[in-house]
Structures are given as C-alpha cells and as structure tokens.
Amino acid sequence: MNGVTVIDHPLVQHKLTIMRKKETSTASFRRLLREISTLLCYEVTRDLELTTMRIETPLEPMDAPTLEGKKLVFASILRAGNGLLEGMLDLVPAARVAHLGIYRDHETLQPVEYYFKAPEDIADRLVIVVDPMLATANSAIAAIQRLKDRGGRNIRFLCLLAAPEGIERFRAAHPDVPVFTAAVDSHLNEKGYIVPGLGDAGDRMYGTK
Ligand code: PRP
Ligand code: URA
C-alpha cells in the first residue's frame, strides 16, 4: 500500500496480541500501549535527518550526530491518543505537544471537536499525529485538516490498528501524509468498529466500560 508502513517488529506484534485479548486488564492494556508506543516511535522517526555538532569527549573533540531542525510536535487525538503520546514522550522528552479533542458520534460516526491546542509554529516542525485506531478515518482526517489549517505542512500519522476502508479514505483525503501502523485488520463492522480489532481503545485504556 502506497504511503502506508506496517511496523511488523516482533515485539510490537507480540504486545499487540496481548492487547487484543478481551481478558487483558485495564492496567495491562495501558502499560502495553505505553511500551508499544516507544517501539512505534522508534520506527516513525527512523528517517529523521541528522546534522553534526562539535563536542568534546573526555578523550578528544569530534563532530557528533544530532537531530537537525526544530523539535518535533506530537499531536494526540484525545482521549486514546494519549496512550501513544506517553511512550513517545519517554523517547523524545523535548517534543512539543498538540492536543486535539475529537470524539466520533456513535450514531453518525462523524467527528465532533471539543478541544484544540497546538504550538504556534507547527509550520516549521515535523508533526506526528497519534491515535491508536484508524477506523472510518473521520477523526484522523478532521484532526489533520485542523493542523493543516494552522500551517502544518510536514505531517505523519501513527496508529496501532487500521481498517482497510479507513486507510483508503485517509490516503484520498491526505495523500501527502504517510501512515504508520502496527497492523491492518480485516474490515469495519456495521457499527464502525475494526474487526477483529481490540474493541474501544479509550474504554479499554481508562476502564470506562
Ligand atoms: C476512537 C479512536 C479514534 C476514533 C477512530 O476515539 O481513538 O479517535 O475512535 O474512529 P474513526 O476512524 O471512525 O474516526 P473515540 O471517538 O471513541 O473517542 P475516545 O478516544 O475519547 O474514546
Ligand atoms: N474506535 C475504537 O476505539 N475502536 C474501533 O474499533 C473503532 C473506533
């Protein structure tokens, strides 16, 4: 699939399987999501550009590699996005953070925005949007449009699970935004849930059902 990277690292796949199991507890689900997000973060940042800086080791000066450009922005689609955000910040603690409060209406599956806060200068930064689930893609499409309206130009989308229907719609809406996911599942059911999926990510993270 053009523009879609499936992160098939064995540790990611193993942890994802435990998360999918219906008997996995809220505490384990949250811990696994945080662990998995560091591995996903590693992959989504694999091609970041480096420059060098002059440093002195205890033995001698050297030109050592360092990340080029401004600090990254991680943009979390609330609530479930925060499960990915935490682990990503473990790995890139200096990243800036945007919060996009969006939930999907259970009847219409349309996105409803209730909060938006992002750094002013996202036009100059790589923005990595995180949400565990890409189902119909309505939420992700709306979130990324919001960031583009604020000037975002260099954007990637990272999720844990995607439905083929969602990927197709997302790529049509934002062909310039690459998608990174740990798995592409079979299909969406009549209620817009990813099958086989893992259920409602927010509810499983926070124990709200
Ligand atoms: C879930 C998920 C995505 C969205 C995906 O959030 O975290 O944001 O659904 O579905 P879509 O691709 O069909 O838009 P939800 O709306 O349940 O909100 P929550 O994170 O607050 O539970
Ligand atoms: N949101 C979820 O949390 N799970 C799904 O399967 C679809 C949307």
mmCIF file of C-alpha atoms and ligand atoms in Angstrom, residues 80 104 133-136 161 188 191-195 197-203, ligand 2:
data_model
loop_
_atom_site.group_PDB
_atom_site.id
_atom_site.type_symbol
_atom_site.label_atom_id
_atom_site.label_comp_id
_atom_site.label_asym_id
_atom_site.label_seq_id
_atom_site.Cartn_x
_atom_site.Cartn_y
_atom_site.Cartn_z
ATOM 1 C CA ALA A 80 -6.994 7.360 23.333
ATOM 2 C CA ARG A 104 -16.830 10.294 16.986
ATOM 3 C CA MET A 133 -7.338 3.495 15.962
ATOM 4 C CA LEU A 134 -7.927 4.394 12.302
ATOM 5 C CA ALA A 135 -11.439 3.056 11.658
ATOM 6 C CA THR A 136 -13.580 5.142 9.266
ATOM 7 C CA LEU A 161 -4.630 -0.629 14.209
ATOM 8 C CA LEU A 188 -15.109 -2.417 9.726
ATOM 9 C CA LYS A 191 -21.020 -0.013 13.897
ATOM 10 C CA GLY A 192 -17.715 1.246 12.517
ATOM 11 C CA TYR A 193 -15.539 -0.943 14.754
ATOM 12 C CA ILE A 194 -12.354 -2.507 13.469
ATOM 13 C CA VAL A 195 -12.639 -6.312 13.150
ATOM 14 C CA GLY A 197 -9.602 -5.184 16.343
ATOM 15 C CA LEU A 198 -9.282 -4.725 20.082
ATOM 16 C CA GLY A 199 -12.579 -3.054 20.948
ATOM 17 C CA ASP A 200 -12.909 0.565 22.035
ATOM 18 C CA ALA A 201 -9.387 1.782 22.714
ATOM 19 C CA GLY A 202 -10.411 4.652 25.021
ATOM 20 C CA ASP A 203 -12.699 2.461 27.101
HETATM 21 N N1 URA B 2 -12.561 3.351 17.796
HETATM 22 C C1 URA B 2 -12.114 2.378 18.622
HETATM 23 O O1 URA B 2 -11.684 2.651 19.736
HETATM 24 N N2 URA B 2 -12.168 1.108 18.177
HETATM 25 C C2 URA B 2 -12.612 0.780 16.964
HETATM 26 O O2 URA B 2 -12.602 -0.415 16.608
HETATM 27 C C3 URA B 2 -13.068 1.804 16.124
HETATM 28 C C4 URA B 2 -13.033 3.087 16.574
#
